[in-house]
Amino acid sequence: AQSVTQPDIHITVSEGASLELRCNYSYGATPYLFWYVQSPGQGLQLLLKYFSGDTLVQGIKGFEAEFKRSQSSFNLRKPSVHWSDAAEYFCAVAPYSSASKIIFGSGTRLSIRP
Amino acid sequence: DTAVSQTPKYLVTQMGNDKSIKCEQNLGHDTMYWYKQDSKKFLKIMFSYNNKELIINETVPNRFSPKSPDKAHLNLHINSLELGDSAVYFCASSKLAGGNSSYNEQFFGPGTRLTVL
């Protein structure tokens, strides 16, 4: 069965510092991979997605993620965080056979230190 | 303009009651979804409808019944509410969800926080 692991429950970084949120997935083949952001009291917004091709994908709000097949990872990065980036971040996968059936990780809460 | 809207935003009710959560999207999408987010932020799909037809039905108690009067609406009715039903319920929509290698971005509503006392 597919699964997604986000090992960090809560991360705090200083404003202006770089960020990396970890995500590992378990699946027999390369699935669709996503990162979503959930701001307090809001629904989820898609940051970026990977289907195939270039393993470094660019998303909105200055985020990027790199797919590493050998490590079954899809880590999210941002070179310089802003206070407005404080939110919950979810990594997710979906199989090619049912791309709408998204499986979410447990989320990483990002706090920004002024 | 709100793309995916849900009502109510908060719902507090007693165990055993029956309640409904409404969802509407004005994006012209054909596929709508219901997700449940528990207290640990774990988010899991419950149902998905394509043009009013059920296409995904995860292991959800049959006390939960989605109803789609038209493709712009997907309501969630819950019978005999239990304490464990307390969660945030998210509605989402996308363009028509197809077969293999077909993905369309899902747009999420703001959520409905259900508290069962």
GROMACS .gro file of C-alpha atoms in nm:
model
  231
    1ALA     CA    1   0.000   0.000   0.000
    2GLN     CA    2   0.111   0.352  -0.066
    3SER     CA    3   0.220   0.565   0.227
    4VAL     CA    4   0.377   0.900   0.289
    5THR     CA    5   0.603   0.984   0.580
    6GLN     CA    6   0.686   1.330   0.702
    7PRO     CA    7   0.934   1.270   0.983
    8ASP     CA    8   0.927   1.623   1.123
    9ILE     CA    9   0.613   1.716   1.313
   10HIS     CA   10   0.718   2.072   1.387
   11ILE     CA   11   1.002   2.286   1.256
   12THR     CA   12   1.100   2.638   1.357
   13VAL     CA   13   1.327   2.849   1.140
   14SER     CA   14   1.431   3.212   1.152
   15GLU     CA   15   1.290   3.453   0.901
   16GLY     CA   16   1.528   3.475   0.606
   17ALA     CA   17   1.679   3.135   0.674
   18SER     CA   18   1.660   2.845   0.432
   19LEU     CA   19   1.406   2.567   0.474
   20GLU     CA   20   1.389   2.201   0.390
   21LEU     CA   21   1.089   1.984   0.477
   22ARG     CA   22   1.135   1.611   0.440
   23CYS     CA   23   0.903   1.366   0.272
   24ASN     CA   24   0.947   0.996   0.199
   25TYR     CA   25   0.699   0.779   0.017
   26SER     CA   26   0.642   0.411  -0.022
   27TYR     CA   27   0.506   0.291  -0.352
   28GLY     CA   28   0.589   0.025  -0.609
   29ALA     CA   29   0.632   0.269  -0.895
   30THR     CA   30   0.686   0.641  -0.921
   31PRO     CA   31   0.358   0.800  -0.826
   32TYR     CA   32   0.236   1.152  -0.865
   33LEU     CA   33   0.391   1.362  -0.585
   34PHE     CA   34   0.258   1.682  -0.435
   35TRP     CA   35   0.318   1.941  -0.169
   36TYR     CA   36   0.024   2.131  -0.023
   37VAL     CA   37   0.016   2.416   0.227
   38GLN     CA   38  -0.259   2.479   0.481
   39SER     CA   39  -0.267   2.820   0.646
   40PRO     CA   40  -0.449   2.847   0.980
   41GLY     CA   41  -0.823   2.812   0.932
   42GLN     CA   42  -0.787   2.763   0.559
   43GLY     CA   43  -0.817   2.481   0.312
   44LEU     CA   44  -0.522   2.327   0.133
   45GLN     CA   45  -0.344   2.496  -0.154
   46LEU     CA   46  -0.125   2.315  -0.403
   47LEU     CA   47   0.237   2.438  -0.392
   48LEU     CA   48   0.382   2.211  -0.658
   49LYS     CA   49   0.357   1.869  -0.816
   50TYR     CA   50   0.579   1.613  -0.986
   51PHE     CA   51   0.464   1.374  -1.253
   52SER     CA   52   0.771   1.300  -1.462
   53GLY     CA   53   1.066   1.468  -1.630
   54ASP     CA   54   1.293   1.716  -1.453
   55THR     CA   55   1.335   1.600  -1.095
   56LEU     CA   56   1.357   1.956  -0.962
   57VAL     CA   57   1.017   2.121  -0.976
   58GLN     CA   58   0.934   2.481  -0.910
   59GLY     CA   59   0.618   2.585  -0.734
   60ILE     CA   60   0.438   2.891  -0.617
   61LYS     CA   61   0.558   3.127  -0.342
   62GLY     CA   62   0.925   3.054  -0.416
   63PHE     CA   63   0.911   2.685  -0.318
   64GLU     CA   64   1.080   2.401  -0.500
   65ALA     CA   65   1.103   2.028  -0.446
   66GLU     CA   66   1.341   1.762  -0.565
   67PHE     CA   67   1.240   1.407  -0.648
   68LYS     CA   68   1.505   1.149  -0.565
   69ARG     CA   69   1.401   0.804  -0.681
   70SER     CA   70   1.690   0.626  -0.508
   71GLN     CA   71   1.582   0.769  -0.174
   72SER     CA   72   1.207   0.765  -0.238
   73SER     CA   73   1.207   1.125  -0.126
   74PHE     CA   74   1.042   1.447  -0.237
   75ASN     CA   75   1.177   1.718  -0.008
   76LEU     CA   76   1.045   2.071  -0.017
   77ARG     CA   77   1.284   2.364  -0.006
   78LYS     CA   78   1.283   2.740   0.006
   79PRO     CA   79   1.601   2.949   0.011
   80SER     CA   80   1.466   3.226   0.234
   81VAL     CA   81   1.147   3.197   0.438
   82HIS     CA   82   0.908   3.478   0.517
   83TRP     CA   83   0.686   3.512   0.823
   84SER     CA   84   0.387   3.446   0.599
   85ASP     CA   85   0.519   3.097   0.527
   86ALA     CA   86   0.416   2.982   0.876
   87ALA     CA   87   0.163   2.707   0.807
   88GLU     CA   88   0.111   2.332   0.792
   89TYR     CA   89   0.274   2.157   0.498
   90PHE     CA   90   0.153   1.828   0.358
   91CYS     CA   91   0.334   1.594   0.126
   92ALA     CA   92   0.107   1.367  -0.077
   93VAL     CA   93   0.114   1.091  -0.337
   94ALA     CA   94  -0.134   0.952  -0.586
   95PRO     CA   95  -0.097   0.641  -0.800
   96TYR     CA   96  -0.099   0.665  -1.177
   97SER     CA   97  -0.393   0.429  -1.184
   98SER     CA   98  -0.609   0.664  -0.980
   99ALA     CA   99  -0.455   1.008  -0.988
  100SER     CA  100  -0.744   1.168  -0.802
  101LYS     CA  101  -0.702   0.938  -0.501
  102ILE     CA  102  -0.448   1.143  -0.311
  103ILE     CA  103  -0.284   1.004   0.003
  104PHE     CA  104  -0.154   1.266   0.242
  105GLY     CA  105   0.130   1.260   0.491
  106SER     CA  106   0.071   1.365   0.850
  107GLY     CA  107   0.198   1.717   0.791
  108THR     CA  108   0.482   1.936   0.919
  109ARG     CA  109   0.401   2.252   1.107
  110LEU     CA  110   0.635   2.536   1.018
  111SER     CA  111   0.688   2.821   1.262
  112ILE     CA  112   0.891   3.130   1.177
  113ARG     CA  113   1.113   3.295   1.435
  114PRO     CA  114   1.125   3.678   1.391
  115ASP     CA  115  -1.546   3.517  -0.539
  116THR     CA  116  -1.523   3.200  -0.337
  117ALA     CA  117  -1.427   2.903  -0.554
  118VAL     CA  118  -1.520   2.620  -0.316
  119SER     CA  119  -1.743   2.710  -0.027
  120GLN     CA  120  -1.867   2.508   0.266
  121THR     CA  121  -2.141   2.571   0.518
  122PRO     CA  122  -2.139   2.583   0.807
  123LYS     CA  123  -1.784   2.673   0.906
  124TYR     CA  124  -1.838   2.540   1.258
  125LEU     CA  125  -2.086   2.278   1.372
  126VAL     CA  126  -2.132   2.173   1.734
  127THR     CA  127  -2.385   1.903   1.805
  128GLN     CA  128  -2.480   1.624   2.042
  129MET     CA  129  -2.406   1.258   1.996
  130GLY     CA  130  -2.682   1.075   1.810
  131ASN     CA  131  -2.793   1.374   1.606
  132ASP     CA  132  -2.811   1.387   1.225
  133LYS     CA  133  -2.637   1.675   1.051
  134SER     CA  134  -2.543   1.790   0.702
  135ILE     CA  135  -2.252   1.987   0.563
  136LYS     CA  136  -2.297   2.163   0.232
  137CYS     CA  137  -2.039   2.221  -0.037
  138GLU     CA  138  -2.063   2.428  -0.351
  139GLN     CA  139  -1.808   2.506  -0.619
  140ASN     CA  140  -1.837   2.773  -0.887
  141LEU     CA  141  -1.535   2.661  -1.089
  142GLY     CA  142  -1.733   2.456  -1.340
  143HIS     CA  143  -1.561   2.140  -1.220
  144ASP     CA  144  -1.701   1.794  -1.275
  145THR     CA  145  -1.542   1.612  -0.981
  146MET     CA  146  -1.595   1.680  -0.612
  147TYR     CA  147  -1.447   1.522  -0.301
  148TRP     CA  148  -1.490   1.498   0.074
  149TYR     CA  149  -1.191   1.463   0.305
  150LYS     CA  150  -1.172   1.417   0.682
  151GLN     CA  151  -0.889   1.573   0.885
  152ASP     CA  152  -0.861   1.435   1.236
  153SER     CA  153  -0.721   1.598   1.547
  154LYS     CA  154  -0.368   1.494   1.450
  155LYS     CA  155  -0.403   1.676   1.116
  156PHE     CA  156  -0.415   1.345   0.930
  157LEU     CA  157  -0.612   1.404   0.609
  158LYS     CA  158  -0.792   1.120   0.435
  159ILE     CA  159  -1.024   1.104   0.136
  160MET     CA  160  -1.375   0.981   0.204
  161PHE     CA  161  -1.569   1.016  -0.121
  162SER     CA  162  -1.536   1.141  -0.475
  163TYR     CA  163  -1.808   1.215  -0.730
  164ASN     CA  164  -1.774   1.258  -1.107
  165ASN     CA  165  -2.074   1.435  -1.258
  166LYS     CA  166  -2.293   1.322  -0.971
  167GLU     CA  167  -2.165   0.963  -0.990
  168LEU     CA  168  -1.976   0.809  -0.698
  169ILE     CA  169  -1.624   0.704  -0.807
  170ILE     CA  170  -1.431   0.681  -0.480
  171ASN     CA  171  -1.583   0.543  -0.165
  172GLU     CA  172  -1.326   0.471   0.101
  173THR     CA  173  -1.391   0.267   0.411
  174VAL     CA  174  -1.634   0.506   0.570
  175PRO     CA  175  -1.923   0.407   0.801
  176ASN     CA  176  -2.252   0.401   0.616
  177ARG     CA  177  -2.375   0.668   0.858
  178PHE     CA  178  -2.198   0.901   0.615
  179SER     CA  179  -2.390   0.958   0.295
  180PRO     CA  180  -2.279   1.201   0.027
  181LYS     CA  181  -2.544   1.354  -0.193
  182SER     CA  182  -2.483   1.537  -0.518
  183PRO     CA  183  -2.794   1.717  -0.645
  184ASP     CA  184  -2.594   1.862  -0.934
  185LYS     CA  185  -2.230   1.874  -1.031
  186ALA     CA  186  -2.174   2.203  -0.849
  187HIS     CA  187  -2.283   2.062  -0.513
  188LEU     CA  188  -2.172   1.773  -0.296
  189ASN     CA  189  -2.331   1.760   0.045
  190LEU     CA  190  -2.233   1.530   0.329
  191HIS     CA  191  -2.501   1.393   0.554
  192ILE     CA  192  -2.405   1.219   0.876
  193ASN     CA  193  -2.650   1.010   1.076
  194SER     CA  194  -2.627   0.916   1.442
  195LEU     CA  195  -2.320   1.126   1.509
  196GLU     CA  196  -2.049   0.977   1.731
  197LEU     CA  197  -1.769   1.136   1.931
  198GLY     CA  198  -1.516   1.000   1.683
  199ASP     CA  199  -1.676   1.196   1.402
  200SER     CA  200  -1.533   1.516   1.547
  201ALA     CA  201  -1.293   1.646   1.284
  202VAL     CA  202  -1.250   1.907   1.016
  203TYR     CA  203  -1.421   1.808   0.692
  204PHE     CA  204  -1.289   1.948   0.367
  205CYS     CA  205  -1.465   1.960   0.037
  206ALA     CA  206  -1.262   1.985  -0.284
  207SER     CA  207  -1.326   1.996  -0.656
  208SER     CA  208  -1.131   1.943  -0.975
  209LYS     CA  209  -1.181   1.912  -1.348
  210LEU     CA  210  -1.302   1.571  -1.453
  211ALA     CA  211  -1.091   1.302  -1.288
  212GLY     CA  212  -1.010   1.050  -1.557
  213GLY     CA  213  -0.828   0.724  -1.586
  214ASN     CA  214  -0.461   0.642  -1.603
  215SER     CA  215  -0.209   0.922  -1.584
  216SER     CA  216  -0.483   1.176  -1.551
  217TYR     CA  217  -0.456   1.435  -1.279
  218ASN     CA  218  -0.633   1.763  -1.232
  219GLU     CA  219  -0.554   1.995  -0.946
  220GLN     CA  220  -0.795   1.976  -0.657
  221PHE     CA  221  -0.916   2.303  -0.509
  222PHE     CA  222  -1.011   2.286  -0.143
  223GLY     CA  223  -1.279   2.462   0.055
  224PRO     CA  224  -1.203   2.628   0.392
  225GLY     CA  225  -1.327   2.332   0.594
  226THR     CA  226  -1.605   2.265   0.842
  227ARG     CA  227  -1.503   2.196   1.200
  228LEU     CA  228  -1.746   1.942   1.344
  229THR     CA  229  -1.753   1.892   1.720
  230VAL     CA  230  -1.963   1.614   1.864
  231LEU     CA  231  -2.034   1.641   2.237
   0.00000   0.00000   0.00000
